[in-house]
XYZ file of C-alpha atoms in Angstrom:
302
model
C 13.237 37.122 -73.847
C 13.901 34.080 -72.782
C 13.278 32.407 -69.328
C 16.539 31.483 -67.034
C 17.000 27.645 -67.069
C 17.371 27.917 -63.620
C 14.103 26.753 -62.211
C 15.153 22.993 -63.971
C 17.317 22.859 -60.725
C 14.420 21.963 -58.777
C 12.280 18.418 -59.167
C 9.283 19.365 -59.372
C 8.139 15.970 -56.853
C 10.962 15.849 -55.348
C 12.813 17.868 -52.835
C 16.070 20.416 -53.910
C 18.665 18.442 -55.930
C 22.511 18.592 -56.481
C 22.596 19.379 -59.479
C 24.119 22.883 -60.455
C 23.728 24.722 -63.697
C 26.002 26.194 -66.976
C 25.661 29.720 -65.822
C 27.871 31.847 -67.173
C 26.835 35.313 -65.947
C 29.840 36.247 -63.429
C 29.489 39.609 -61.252
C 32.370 40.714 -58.945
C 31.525 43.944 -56.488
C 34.614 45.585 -55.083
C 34.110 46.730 -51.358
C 32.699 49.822 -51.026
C 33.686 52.821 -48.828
C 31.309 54.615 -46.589
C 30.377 57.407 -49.067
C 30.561 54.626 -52.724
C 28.134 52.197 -53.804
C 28.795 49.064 -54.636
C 30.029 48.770 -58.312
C 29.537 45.292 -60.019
C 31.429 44.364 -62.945
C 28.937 41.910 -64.839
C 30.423 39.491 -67.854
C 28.846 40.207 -71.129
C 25.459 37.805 -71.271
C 22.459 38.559 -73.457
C 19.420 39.144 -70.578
C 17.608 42.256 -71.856
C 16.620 44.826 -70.419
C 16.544 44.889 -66.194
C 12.470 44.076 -65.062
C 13.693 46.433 -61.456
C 16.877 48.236 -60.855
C 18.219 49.221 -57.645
C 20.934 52.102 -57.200
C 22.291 53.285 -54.376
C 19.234 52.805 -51.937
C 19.881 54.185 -48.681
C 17.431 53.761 -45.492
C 18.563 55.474 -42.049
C 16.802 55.215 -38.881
C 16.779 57.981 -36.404
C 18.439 57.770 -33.277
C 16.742 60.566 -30.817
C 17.386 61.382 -27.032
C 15.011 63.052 -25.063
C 10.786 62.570 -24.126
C 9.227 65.898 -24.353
C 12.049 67.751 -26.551
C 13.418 64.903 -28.601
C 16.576 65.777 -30.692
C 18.664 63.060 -33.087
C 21.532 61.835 -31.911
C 22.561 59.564 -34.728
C 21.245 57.447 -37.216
C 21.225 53.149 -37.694
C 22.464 52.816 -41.568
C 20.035 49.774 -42.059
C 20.334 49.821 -45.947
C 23.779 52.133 -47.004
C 24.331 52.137 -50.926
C 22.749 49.124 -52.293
C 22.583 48.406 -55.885
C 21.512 45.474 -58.416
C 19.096 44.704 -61.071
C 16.615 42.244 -61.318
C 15.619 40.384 -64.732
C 12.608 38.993 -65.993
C 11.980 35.478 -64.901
C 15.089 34.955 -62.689
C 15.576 34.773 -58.679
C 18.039 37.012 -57.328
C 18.941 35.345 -53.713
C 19.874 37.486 -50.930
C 21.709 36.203 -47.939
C 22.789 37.557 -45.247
C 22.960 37.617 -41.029
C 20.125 38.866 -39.225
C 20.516 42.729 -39.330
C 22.175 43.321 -41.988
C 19.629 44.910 -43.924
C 17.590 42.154 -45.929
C 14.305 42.747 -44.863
C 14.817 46.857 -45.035
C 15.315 46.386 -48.318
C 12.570 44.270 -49.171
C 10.166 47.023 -47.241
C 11.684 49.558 -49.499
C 10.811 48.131 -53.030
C 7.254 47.469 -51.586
C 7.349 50.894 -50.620
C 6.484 49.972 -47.069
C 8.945 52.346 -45.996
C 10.478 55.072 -47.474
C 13.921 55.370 -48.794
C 16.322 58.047 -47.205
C 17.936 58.030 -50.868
C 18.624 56.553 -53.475
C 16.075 55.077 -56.301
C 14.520 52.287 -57.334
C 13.733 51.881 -61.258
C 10.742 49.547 -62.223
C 10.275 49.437 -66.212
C 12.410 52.702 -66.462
C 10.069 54.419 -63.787
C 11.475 55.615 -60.202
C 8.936 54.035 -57.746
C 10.606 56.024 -55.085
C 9.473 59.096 -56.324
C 5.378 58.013 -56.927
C 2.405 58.478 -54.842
C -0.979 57.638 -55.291
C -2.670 56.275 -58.429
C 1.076 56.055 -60.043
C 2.205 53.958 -56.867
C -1.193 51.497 -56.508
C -0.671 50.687 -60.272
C 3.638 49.616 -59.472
C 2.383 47.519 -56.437
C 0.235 45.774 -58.407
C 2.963 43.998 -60.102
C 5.163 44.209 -57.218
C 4.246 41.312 -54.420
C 5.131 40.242 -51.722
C 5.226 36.934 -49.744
C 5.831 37.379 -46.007
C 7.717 34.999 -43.602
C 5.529 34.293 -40.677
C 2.346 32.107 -42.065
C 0.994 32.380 -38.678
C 1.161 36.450 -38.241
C 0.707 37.317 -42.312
C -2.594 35.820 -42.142
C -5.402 37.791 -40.287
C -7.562 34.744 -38.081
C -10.696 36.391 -38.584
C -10.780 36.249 -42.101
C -11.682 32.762 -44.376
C -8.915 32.327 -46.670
C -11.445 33.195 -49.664
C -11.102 36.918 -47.811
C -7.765 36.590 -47.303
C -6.726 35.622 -51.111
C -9.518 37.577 -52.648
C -8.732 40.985 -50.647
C -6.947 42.644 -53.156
C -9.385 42.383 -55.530
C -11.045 45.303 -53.436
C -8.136 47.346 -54.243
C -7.354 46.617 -57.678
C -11.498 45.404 -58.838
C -10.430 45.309 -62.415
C -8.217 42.036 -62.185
C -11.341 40.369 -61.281
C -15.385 42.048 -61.271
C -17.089 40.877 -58.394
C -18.683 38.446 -59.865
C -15.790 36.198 -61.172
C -13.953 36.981 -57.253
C -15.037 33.470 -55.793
C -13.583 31.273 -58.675
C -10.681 33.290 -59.378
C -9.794 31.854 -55.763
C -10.571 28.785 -55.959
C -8.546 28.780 -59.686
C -5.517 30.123 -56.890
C -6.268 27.641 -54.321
C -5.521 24.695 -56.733
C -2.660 26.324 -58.587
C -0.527 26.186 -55.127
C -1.388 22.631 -54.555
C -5.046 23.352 -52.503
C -8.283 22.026 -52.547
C -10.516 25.037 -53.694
C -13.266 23.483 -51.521
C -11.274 25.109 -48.353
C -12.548 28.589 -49.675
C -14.715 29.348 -46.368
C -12.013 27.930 -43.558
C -10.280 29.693 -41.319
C -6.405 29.902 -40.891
C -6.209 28.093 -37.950
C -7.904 25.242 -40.131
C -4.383 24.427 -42.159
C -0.517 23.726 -41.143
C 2.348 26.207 -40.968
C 2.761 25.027 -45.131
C -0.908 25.232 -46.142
C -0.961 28.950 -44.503
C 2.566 29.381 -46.541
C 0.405 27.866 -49.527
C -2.392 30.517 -49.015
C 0.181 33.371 -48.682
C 1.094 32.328 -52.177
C -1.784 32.280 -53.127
C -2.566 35.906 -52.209
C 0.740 37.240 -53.787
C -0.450 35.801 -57.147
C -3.728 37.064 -56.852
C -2.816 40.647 -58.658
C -1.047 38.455 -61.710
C 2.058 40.477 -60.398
C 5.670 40.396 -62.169
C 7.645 40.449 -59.482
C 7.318 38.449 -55.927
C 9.812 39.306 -53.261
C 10.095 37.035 -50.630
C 11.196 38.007 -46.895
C 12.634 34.608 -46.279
C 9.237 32.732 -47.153
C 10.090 29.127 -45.414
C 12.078 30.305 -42.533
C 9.431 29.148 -40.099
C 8.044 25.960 -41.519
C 9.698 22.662 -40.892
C 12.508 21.565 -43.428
C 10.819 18.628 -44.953
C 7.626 21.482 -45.993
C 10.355 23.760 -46.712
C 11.230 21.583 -50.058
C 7.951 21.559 -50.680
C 7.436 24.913 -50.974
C 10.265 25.721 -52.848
C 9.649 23.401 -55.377
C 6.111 24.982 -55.970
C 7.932 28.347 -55.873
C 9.670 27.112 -58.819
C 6.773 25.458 -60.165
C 4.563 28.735 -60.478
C 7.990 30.850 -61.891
C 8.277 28.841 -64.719
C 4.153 28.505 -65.211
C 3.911 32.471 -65.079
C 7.708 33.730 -65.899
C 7.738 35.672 -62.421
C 10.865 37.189 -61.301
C 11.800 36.183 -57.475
C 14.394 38.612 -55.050
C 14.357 35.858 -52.819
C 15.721 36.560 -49.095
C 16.866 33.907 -46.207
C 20.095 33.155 -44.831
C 19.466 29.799 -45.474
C 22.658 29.693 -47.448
C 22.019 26.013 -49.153
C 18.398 27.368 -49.972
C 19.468 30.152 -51.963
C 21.888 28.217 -53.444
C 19.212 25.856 -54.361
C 16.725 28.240 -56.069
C 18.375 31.362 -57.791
C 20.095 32.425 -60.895
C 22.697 34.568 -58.805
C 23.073 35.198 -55.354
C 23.822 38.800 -53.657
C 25.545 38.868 -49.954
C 24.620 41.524 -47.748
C 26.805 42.701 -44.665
C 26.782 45.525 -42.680
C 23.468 47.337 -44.763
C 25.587 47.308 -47.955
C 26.117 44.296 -50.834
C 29.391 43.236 -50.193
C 29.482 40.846 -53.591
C 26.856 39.753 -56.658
C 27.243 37.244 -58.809
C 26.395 33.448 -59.790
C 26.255 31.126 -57.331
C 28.764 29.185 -58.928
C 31.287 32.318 -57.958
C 29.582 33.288 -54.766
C 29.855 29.187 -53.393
C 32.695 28.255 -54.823
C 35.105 31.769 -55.337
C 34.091 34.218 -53.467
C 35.973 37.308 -53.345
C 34.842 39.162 -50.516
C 36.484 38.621 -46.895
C 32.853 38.623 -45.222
C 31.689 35.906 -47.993
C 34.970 33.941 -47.785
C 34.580 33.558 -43.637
């Protein structure tokens, strides 16, 4: 299948452009009642087969009363009846304001937390339904890139540990022996000089640590990276930077992006189509021609 031309948005020197692309995959979601998920009606375009599909993934959080006899109360519906799919080599931006589910989802396809329902397809397979060896071999192609550089990265570890510690989970992407250049080939592939191997993260700026982060989500040679609004902290003239690499390495290894911020000019910037979260439910899909410029949703239109 071919790649999305998306990625020839970006310079690859220079910072995020103007320019905006032919696309013409349009997706319009009706509003969904409490009880529906969304339902996206999505123009006929030749993409293949969906890398990871989402359908109506539900998280809810507890509410209890009580100290020694706790009972629930209630429940926060952080993620109620999301759906999309996700193809090979595009970015799928999600936007959104803080709390309306972004980052709960993003938890949930890394399995960090556990769906209260719904599932989540990767290659045909329901990844919320696996445990153990079955689950350690869908992570594997499943990364992540976190949005703190300063927290994500532990200080007492050089950032040849840091990069190289999944190889102690997964030892067959690279024997022991082949660990310390495999790093290094990592380092310089996200724009570092493999001599910093043995420094600390304290040692680099809120981009290089960003940089490293990378680094360690491409370690696994995953398929998909999702990324929990990866620039968020860093100053907006690195932010370009790193976006532009982040385009870079998806067209150098055909990677597929769900890329999160509420950055809205960001998203626009870097994806293929753009899905708008409100409320813990995906009020409207689609290009970002139609999402920028005709929006159909009251929430998207404000």
């Amino acid at each position: 299948m071919a790649e999305p031309t998306k990625a020839s948005k970006l310079s690859k020197t220079d910072g995020p452009t103007d320019a905006t692309p032919n696309v013409s995959d349009v997706e319009t979601v009706e509003a969904a009642t409490e009880t529906e998920a969304v339902a996206a009606i999505e123009a006929p375009v030749e993409r293949g087969e969906p890398i990871l599909q989402v359908r109506n993934l539900v998280k809810h959080f507890p509410l209890t009363q009580g100290i020694l006899f706790k009972r629930q109360i209630g429940a926060v519906k952080a993620v109620d009846g999301v759906s999309f799919d996700l193809y090979q080599g595009e970015t799928l931006g999600i936007v959104g304001e803080s709390g309306c589910g972004k980052s709960t989802v993003a938890k949930l396809l890394m399995t960090l937390e556990r769906a209260t329902a719904g599932e989540v397809f990767y290659k045909g397979q329901d990844i919320t339904k696996l445990s153990g060896r079955a689950l350690k071999a869908v992570r594997r192609n499943i990364q992540m890139v976190f949005q703190d550089p300063y927290t994500s990265l532990n200080p007492r570890m050089t950032v040849g540990d840091i990069i190289g510690e999944p190889f102690e989970i997964h030892p067959e992407v690279a024997p022991k022996g082949s660990r310390r250049q495999k790093v290094q080939d990592l380092l310089d592939v996200v724009g570092l000089n493999p001599e910093y191997i043995n420094r600390y993260p304290h040692q680099f700026s809120g981009g290089q640590r960003q940089r490293i982060g990378i680094a360690r989500g491409l370690a696994l040679n995953p398929e998909i990276i999702i990324c929990d609004e990866p620039v968020s902290a860093l100053d907006v003239s690195v932010q370009a930077q790193v976006i532009n690499l982040m385009a870079k390495l998806q067209d150098e290894f055909n990677l597929s992006y769900l890329f999160i911020a509420h950055d809205l000019s960001i998203v626009r910037h870097i994806s293929d189509r753009v899905g708008v979260m409100y409320l813990g439910k995906m009020a409207e899909i689609g290009s970002d021609e139609q999402i920028y410029e005709h929006p159909t949703h009251p929430y998207t239109q404000a």
